[in-house]
Amino acid sequence: MDNVWGYILWVIFPYVALGSFFFGTIIRLSLYGGNITAKSSELLEKKQLMIGSILFHIGIIFVFFGHVVGIFIPKSFTDFLGIPNEVYHMGALFMGGMAGFMALAGMIILSYRRFTNKRVFMTSSFSDLVVNVSFLIVIVLGLSASLIEGTVFHPEFNYRLNLSVWARQLFYFRPNYHLMLQVPIVFRIHVICGLLIFAFFPYTRLVHALTLPWQYIFRRPIVYRKKGLRGRSK
């Protein structure tokens, strides 16, 4: 039975979540691209939004790229460069911890604002509330996994020997679910919650993160002149 659930959770479910992310995003951008917006509530409350948004976005960007490095750079490469595992681990904990706590602080402020400010709450959709709660859960799980589970209860655990290998295997369609059965439970829950966020990403305001105002880069510059400037130049 464990093998059945292991196969469902670590082979089938990741592709369902990633398929929802990729195909849902393509459909959303193709059919409803003009309706994609972050739906800013800045006019309703600005101070908490600014502080929380800056902290969360800076933190989550560093967290994301930290995950990319942890997954796609194998242990053999850092060994080749002569970087001891202890040094790599301490650096990852320090940088990842700082970025994680920054993202957590920002999300706490944003969630407090969304749930306690009556005007902001009334203009929030159900998906907005789910997004806030989901990010809080994922960030707390990630910090708990790295700073507590991976250092106190399982200090011998090295995610680059199983979790990262499994994640890379997903991209060439040969995931070995037995690798994830070796991973501590908090890490596994963190991965599942992270995949769920990818799954519902295209159907929430999160999709605005993938839209960039390319037209501002390639459009001709707009020249502004003060009124009466031509007359004074004469």
Short mmCIF file of N, CA and C in Angstrom, two decimals, residues 31-156:
data_model
loop_
_atom_site.label_atom_id
_atom_site.label_comp_id
_atom_site.label_asym_id
_atom_site.label_seq_id
_atom_site.Cartn_x
_atom_site.Cartn_y
_atom_site.Cartn_z
N LEU A 31 -6.43 33.19 -23.79
CA LEU A 31 -7.84 33.54 -23.88
C LEU A 31 -8.23 34.74 -23.02
N TYR A 32 -7.53 34.89 -21.90
CA TYR A 32 -7.93 35.94 -20.95
C TYR A 32 -6.77 36.85 -20.59
N GLY A 33 -5.82 37.00 -21.52
CA GLY A 33 -4.64 37.81 -21.23
C GLY A 33 -4.96 39.23 -20.84
N GLY A 34 -5.99 39.80 -21.47
CA GLY A 34 -6.34 41.19 -21.17
C GLY A 34 -6.94 41.38 -19.80
N ASN A 35 -7.37 40.30 -19.15
CA ASN A 35 -8.01 40.41 -17.84
C ASN A 35 -7.07 40.10 -16.69
N ILE A 36 -5.78 39.84 -17.01
CA ILE A 36 -4.83 39.49 -15.97
C ILE A 36 -4.38 40.75 -15.26
N THR A 37 -4.56 40.78 -13.96
CA THR A 37 -4.18 41.93 -13.15
C THR A 37 -3.96 41.49 -11.72
N ALA A 38 -3.16 42.26 -11.01
CA ALA A 38 -2.92 41.97 -9.59
C ALA A 38 -4.02 42.53 -8.71
N LYS A 39 -4.95 43.31 -9.31
CA LYS A 39 -6.08 43.87 -8.56
C LYS A 39 -5.61 44.56 -7.29
N SER A 40 -4.79 45.57 -7.47
CA SER A 40 -4.21 46.27 -6.34
C SER A 40 -5.29 46.94 -5.49
N SER A 41 -5.13 46.81 -4.17
CA SER A 41 -6.04 47.47 -3.23
C SER A 41 -5.33 48.63 -2.53
N GLU A 42 -4.39 49.24 -3.27
CA GLU A 42 -3.58 50.32 -2.69
C GLU A 42 -4.42 51.49 -2.23
N LEU A 43 -5.51 51.77 -2.96
CA LEU A 43 -6.35 52.90 -2.59
C LEU A 43 -7.08 52.67 -1.27
N LEU A 44 -7.24 51.41 -0.88
CA LEU A 44 -7.94 51.10 0.36
C LEU A 44 -7.02 51.16 1.58
N GLU A 45 -5.76 50.80 1.38
CA GLU A 45 -4.77 50.85 2.47
C GLU A 45 -3.40 50.74 1.83
N LYS A 46 -2.49 51.64 2.16
CA LYS A 46 -1.23 51.70 1.43
C LYS A 46 -0.01 51.32 2.26
N LYS A 47 0.05 51.70 3.52
CA LYS A 47 1.27 51.53 4.30
C LYS A 47 1.62 50.06 4.50
N GLN A 48 0.67 49.27 5.01
CA GLN A 48 0.93 47.85 5.23
C GLN A 48 1.17 47.12 3.91
N LEU A 49 0.45 47.53 2.87
CA LEU A 49 0.63 46.92 1.56
C LEU A 49 2.05 47.13 1.05
N MET A 50 2.57 48.32 1.18
CA MET A 50 3.90 48.62 0.68
C MET A 50 4.97 47.84 1.44
N ILE A 51 4.89 47.86 2.77
CA ILE A 51 5.90 47.16 3.58
C ILE A 51 5.83 45.65 3.34
N GLY A 52 4.62 45.10 3.44
CA GLY A 52 4.45 43.66 3.27
C GLY A 52 4.82 43.20 1.87
N SER A 53 4.43 43.96 0.86
CA SER A 53 4.69 43.57 -0.52
C SER A 53 6.19 43.57 -0.83
N ILE A 54 6.90 44.58 -0.37
CA ILE A 54 8.35 44.65 -0.61
C ILE A 54 9.06 43.48 0.07
N LEU A 55 8.74 43.25 1.34
CA LEU A 55 9.37 42.15 2.07
C LEU A 55 9.08 40.81 1.42
N PHE A 56 7.81 40.58 1.07
CA PHE A 56 7.43 39.28 0.51
C PHE A 56 8.07 39.06 -0.86
N HIS A 57 7.99 40.04 -1.74
CA HIS A 57 8.48 39.84 -3.10
C HIS A 57 10.00 39.67 -3.14
N ILE A 58 10.73 40.46 -2.37
CA ILE A 58 12.18 40.29 -2.33
C ILE A 58 12.53 38.92 -1.74
N GLY A 59 11.88 38.57 -0.64
CA GLY A 59 12.16 37.29 0.00
C GLY A 59 11.82 36.11 -0.88
N ILE A 60 10.65 36.14 -1.51
CA ILE A 60 10.20 34.99 -2.29
C ILE A 60 11.02 34.82 -3.56
N ILE A 61 11.54 35.91 -4.13
CA ILE A 61 12.41 35.80 -5.30
C ILE A 61 13.70 35.08 -4.94
N PHE A 62 14.30 35.45 -3.82
CA PHE A 62 15.52 34.77 -3.38
C PHE A 62 15.23 33.32 -2.99
N VAL A 63 14.09 33.07 -2.38
CA VAL A 63 13.71 31.70 -2.03
C VAL A 63 13.56 30.86 -3.30
N PHE A 64 12.90 31.41 -4.30
CA PHE A 64 12.68 30.67 -5.55
C PHE A 64 14.01 30.29 -6.20
N PHE A 65 14.91 31.26 -6.35
CA PHE A 65 16.18 30.96 -6.99
C PHE A 65 17.07 30.07 -6.12
N GLY A 66 16.87 30.15 -4.80
CA GLY A 66 17.57 29.22 -3.92
C GLY A 66 17.12 27.79 -4.15
N HIS A 67 15.82 27.62 -4.36
CA HIS A 67 15.29 26.29 -4.68
C HIS A 67 15.81 25.80 -6.03
N VAL A 68 15.89 26.70 -6.99
CA VAL A 68 16.41 26.33 -8.32
C VAL A 68 17.85 25.85 -8.22
N VAL A 69 18.67 26.58 -7.48
CA VAL A 69 20.06 26.18 -7.29
C VAL A 69 20.14 24.84 -6.57
N GLY A 70 19.35 24.68 -5.50
CA GLY A 70 19.38 23.44 -4.73
C GLY A 70 18.96 22.22 -5.52
N ILE A 71 18.06 22.43 -6.50
CA ILE A 71 17.55 21.31 -7.29
C ILE A 71 18.45 21.00 -8.48
N PHE A 72 18.87 22.03 -9.21
CA PHE A 72 19.53 21.80 -10.49
C PHE A 72 21.05 21.74 -10.42
N ILE A 73 21.64 22.12 -9.29
CA ILE A 73 23.09 21.96 -9.15
C ILE A 73 23.34 20.75 -8.27
N PRO A 74 23.80 19.65 -8.87
CA PRO A 74 23.98 18.40 -8.10
C PRO A 74 25.16 18.49 -7.15
N LYS A 75 25.16 17.59 -6.19
CA LYS A 75 26.24 17.55 -5.20
C LYS A 75 27.58 17.26 -5.86
N SER A 76 27.58 16.47 -6.93
CA SER A 76 28.84 16.14 -7.62
C SER A 76 29.52 17.39 -8.16
N PHE A 77 28.71 18.40 -8.56
CA PHE A 77 29.30 19.63 -9.11
C PHE A 77 29.99 20.44 -8.02
N THR A 78 29.33 20.61 -6.87
CA THR A 78 29.97 21.35 -5.79
C THR A 78 31.17 20.59 -5.22
N ASP A 79 31.09 19.26 -5.25
CA ASP A 79 32.26 18.46 -4.84
C ASP A 79 33.42 18.69 -5.80
N PHE A 80 33.11 18.77 -7.10
CA PHE A 80 34.14 19.03 -8.10
C PHE A 80 34.81 20.38 -7.87
N LEU A 81 34.01 21.37 -7.43
CA LEU A 81 34.55 22.70 -7.16
C LEU A 81 35.29 22.76 -5.83
N GLY A 82 35.23 21.68 -5.06
CA GLY A 82 35.92 21.64 -3.79
C GLY A 82 35.18 22.31 -2.65
N ILE A 83 33.86 22.45 -2.79
CA ILE A 83 33.05 23.07 -1.73
C ILE A 83 32.58 21.97 -0.79
N PRO A 84 33.02 21.98 0.46
CA PRO A 84 32.59 20.94 1.40
C PRO A 84 31.08 21.00 1.63
N ASN A 85 30.48 19.86 1.90
CA ASN A 85 29.04 19.81 2.10
C ASN A 85 28.60 20.67 3.29
N GLU A 86 29.45 20.70 4.34
CA GLU A 86 29.11 21.49 5.52
C GLU A 86 29.04 22.99 5.18
N VAL A 87 30.00 23.45 4.36
CA VAL A 87 30.02 24.86 3.96
C VAL A 87 28.79 25.19 3.11
N TYR A 88 28.49 24.30 2.15
CA TYR A 88 27.31 24.49 1.30
C TYR A 88 26.04 24.52 2.15
N HIS A 89 25.95 23.59 3.09
CA HIS A 89 24.75 23.49 3.92
C HIS A 89 24.57 24.74 4.79
N MET A 90 25.65 25.22 5.40
CA MET A 90 25.55 26.41 6.25
C MET A 90 25.20 27.65 5.42
N GLY A 91 25.79 27.75 4.23
CA GLY A 91 25.46 28.88 3.36
C GLY A 91 24.01 28.85 2.93
N ALA A 92 23.51 27.65 2.60
CA ALA A 92 22.11 27.52 2.18
C ALA A 92 21.18 27.86 3.34
N LEU A 93 21.54 27.41 4.55
CA LEU A 93 20.70 27.71 5.71
C LEU A 93 20.67 29.20 6.00
N PHE A 94 21.84 29.84 5.92
CA PHE A 94 21.91 31.26 6.24
C PHE A 94 21.16 32.10 5.22
N MET A 95 21.49 31.91 3.94
CA MET A 95 20.84 32.70 2.89
C MET A 95 19.36 32.35 2.77
N GLY A 96 19.07 31.03 2.77
CA GLY A 96 17.68 30.62 2.67
C GLY A 96 16.85 31.04 3.86
N GLY A 97 17.47 31.00 5.06
CA GLY A 97 16.75 31.41 6.26
C GLY A 97 16.41 32.89 6.23
N MET A 98 17.37 33.71 5.81
CA MET A 98 17.12 35.15 5.73
C MET A 98 16.00 35.45 4.74
N ALA A 99 16.10 34.84 3.55
CA ALA A 99 15.08 35.08 2.53
C ALA A 99 13.72 34.54 2.98
N GLY A 100 13.72 33.36 3.62
CA GLY A 100 12.48 32.76 4.09
C GLY A 100 11.79 33.61 5.15
N PHE A 101 12.55 34.11 6.11
CA PHE A 101 11.95 34.95 7.15
C PHE A 101 11.47 36.29 6.59
N MET A 102 12.18 36.80 5.58
CA MET A 102 11.73 38.03 4.94
C MET A 102 10.40 37.81 4.24
N ALA A 103 10.30 36.69 3.50
CA ALA A 103 9.05 36.37 2.81
C ALA A 103 7.93 36.11 3.81
N LEU A 104 8.26 35.43 4.91
CA LEU A 104 7.25 35.14 5.93
C LEU A 104 6.74 36.42 6.58
N ALA A 105 7.67 37.33 6.92
CA ALA A 105 7.25 38.60 7.53
C ALA A 105 6.34 39.38 6.60
N GLY A 106 6.72 39.41 5.31
CA GLY A 106 5.88 40.12 4.35
C GLY A 106 4.51 39.49 4.20
N MET A 107 4.44 38.16 4.16
CA MET A 107 3.16 37.49 3.99
C MET A 107 2.29 37.62 5.24
N ILE A 108 2.90 37.64 6.42
CA ILE A 108 2.13 37.85 7.65
C ILE A 108 1.48 39.23 7.62
N ILE A 109 2.24 40.26 7.21
CA ILE A 109 1.70 41.61 7.13
C ILE A 109 0.58 41.68 6.10
N LEU A 110 0.81 41.08 4.93
CA LEU A 110 -0.21 41.11 3.88
C LEU A 110 -1.46 40.34 4.27
N SER A 111 -1.28 39.19 4.94
CA SER A 111 -2.42 38.40 5.36
C SER A 111 -3.20 39.09 6.47
N TYR A 112 -2.49 39.68 7.43
CA TYR A 112 -3.15 40.44 8.50
C TYR A 112 -3.97 41.58 7.91
N ARG A 113 -3.38 42.25 6.94
CA ARG A 113 -4.07 43.35 6.27
C ARG A 113 -5.32 42.85 5.55
N ARG A 114 -5.19 41.74 4.83
CA ARG A 114 -6.31 41.24 4.03
C ARG A 114 -7.46 40.73 4.90
N PHE A 115 -7.13 40.12 6.03
CA PHE A 115 -8.17 39.51 6.86
C PHE A 115 -8.73 40.46 7.92
N THR A 116 -8.01 41.50 8.27
CA THR A 116 -8.48 42.38 9.34
C THR A 116 -8.98 43.73 8.84
N ASN A 117 -8.50 44.17 7.69
CA ASN A 117 -9.00 45.42 7.12
C ASN A 117 -10.33 45.13 6.42
N LYS A 118 -11.41 45.68 6.93
CA LYS A 118 -12.75 45.33 6.44
C LYS A 118 -12.90 45.64 4.96
N ARG A 119 -12.40 46.78 4.51
CA ARG A 119 -12.58 47.16 3.11
C ARG A 119 -11.76 46.26 2.19
N VAL A 120 -10.54 45.93 2.61
CA VAL A 120 -9.71 45.04 1.81
C VAL A 120 -10.31 43.64 1.76
N PHE A 121 -10.81 43.17 2.91
CA PHE A 121 -11.40 41.84 2.97
C PHE A 121 -12.64 41.74 2.08
N MET A 122 -13.47 42.77 2.08
CA MET A 122 -14.70 42.74 1.32
C MET A 122 -14.44 42.74 -0.19
N THR A 123 -13.31 43.30 -0.61
CA THR A 123 -12.99 43.32 -2.04
C THR A 123 -12.12 42.14 -2.45
N SER A 124 -11.82 41.23 -1.52
CA SER A 124 -10.98 40.07 -1.82
C SER A 124 -11.85 38.91 -2.29
N SER A 125 -11.36 38.19 -3.28
CA SER A 125 -12.05 36.99 -3.73
C SER A 125 -11.63 35.80 -2.86
N PHE A 126 -12.35 34.71 -3.02
CA PHE A 126 -12.01 33.50 -2.26
C PHE A 126 -10.60 33.03 -2.61
N SER A 127 -10.24 33.11 -3.88
CA SER A 127 -8.90 32.68 -4.29
C SER A 127 -7.82 33.56 -3.68
N ASP A 128 -8.11 34.86 -3.48
CA ASP A 128 -7.14 35.74 -2.83
C ASP A 128 -6.84 35.27 -1.41
N LEU A 129 -7.87 34.90 -0.69
CA LEU A 129 -7.69 34.42 0.68
C LEU A 129 -6.93 33.09 0.70
N VAL A 130 -7.25 32.21 -0.25
CA VAL A 130 -6.57 30.92 -0.32
C VAL A 130 -5.08 31.11 -0.62
N VAL A 131 -4.78 32.04 -1.51
CA VAL A 131 -3.38 32.31 -1.86
C VAL A 131 -2.59 32.75 -0.64
N ASN A 132 -3.14 33.67 0.14
CA ASN A 132 -2.44 34.14 1.34
C ASN A 132 -2.18 33.01 2.32
N VAL A 133 -3.22 32.24 2.62
CA VAL A 133 -3.08 31.13 3.57
C VAL A 133 -2.10 30.08 3.04
N SER A 134 -2.18 29.80 1.75
CA SER A 134 -1.31 28.79 1.16
C SER A 134 0.16 29.18 1.26
N PHE A 135 0.46 30.43 0.97
CA PHE A 135 1.84 30.88 1.06
C PHE A 135 2.34 30.87 2.50
N LEU A 136 1.49 31.24 3.43
CA LEU A 136 1.88 31.17 4.83
C LEU A 136 2.25 29.73 5.22
N ILE A 137 1.42 28.78 4.82
CA ILE A 137 1.67 27.37 5.15
C ILE A 137 2.96 26.88 4.51
N VAL A 138 3.15 27.18 3.22
CA VAL A 138 4.33 26.69 2.50
C VAL A 138 5.61 27.29 3.08
N ILE A 139 5.59 28.58 3.38
CA ILE A 139 6.80 29.23 3.90
C ILE A 139 7.14 28.70 5.29
N VAL A 140 6.13 28.56 6.15
CA VAL A 140 6.37 28.01 7.49
C VAL A 140 6.90 26.59 7.41
N LEU A 141 6.32 25.78 6.53
CA LEU A 141 6.80 24.41 6.35
C LEU A 141 8.25 24.39 5.84
N GLY A 142 8.55 25.27 4.90
CA GLY A 142 9.91 25.32 4.37
C GLY A 142 10.93 25.71 5.42
N LEU A 143 10.62 26.72 6.21
CA LEU A 143 11.52 27.13 7.29
C LEU A 143 11.65 26.04 8.35
N SER A 144 10.53 25.40 8.68
CA SER A 144 10.56 24.32 9.68
C SER A 144 11.39 23.14 9.18
N ALA A 145 11.23 22.81 7.89
CA ALA A 145 11.98 21.69 7.33
C ALA A 145 13.48 21.97 7.34
N SER A 146 13.87 23.16 6.95
CA SER A 146 15.29 23.48 6.84
C SER A 146 15.95 23.73 8.19
N LEU A 147 15.28 24.51 9.05
CA LEU A 147 15.91 24.96 10.29
C LEU A 147 15.66 24.04 11.48
N ILE A 148 14.61 23.22 11.41
CA ILE A 148 14.30 22.36 12.56
C ILE A 148 14.43 20.89 12.19
N GLU A 149 13.62 20.46 11.21
CA GLU A 149 13.61 19.05 10.84
C GLU A 149 14.97 18.60 10.31
N GLY A 150 15.58 19.43 9.47
CA GLY A 150 16.84 19.03 8.84
C GLY A 150 18.07 19.25 9.69
N THR A 151 17.94 19.96 10.81
CA THR A 151 19.11 20.21 11.66
C THR A 151 18.99 19.61 13.06
N VAL A 152 17.77 19.50 13.57
CA VAL A 152 17.57 18.98 14.94
C VAL A 152 17.20 17.50 14.93
N PHE A 153 16.16 17.15 14.17
CA PHE A 153 15.65 15.78 14.21
C PHE A 153 16.35 14.85 13.21
N HIS A 154 16.78 15.42 12.08
CA HIS A 154 17.48 14.59 11.09
C HIS A 154 18.71 15.35 10.58
N PRO A 155 19.70 15.57 11.44
CA PRO A 155 20.88 16.33 11.01
C PRO A 155 21.69 15.62 9.94
N GLU A 156 21.51 14.31 9.81
CA GLU A 156 22.24 13.55 8.80
C GLU A 156 21.61 13.64 7.43
#
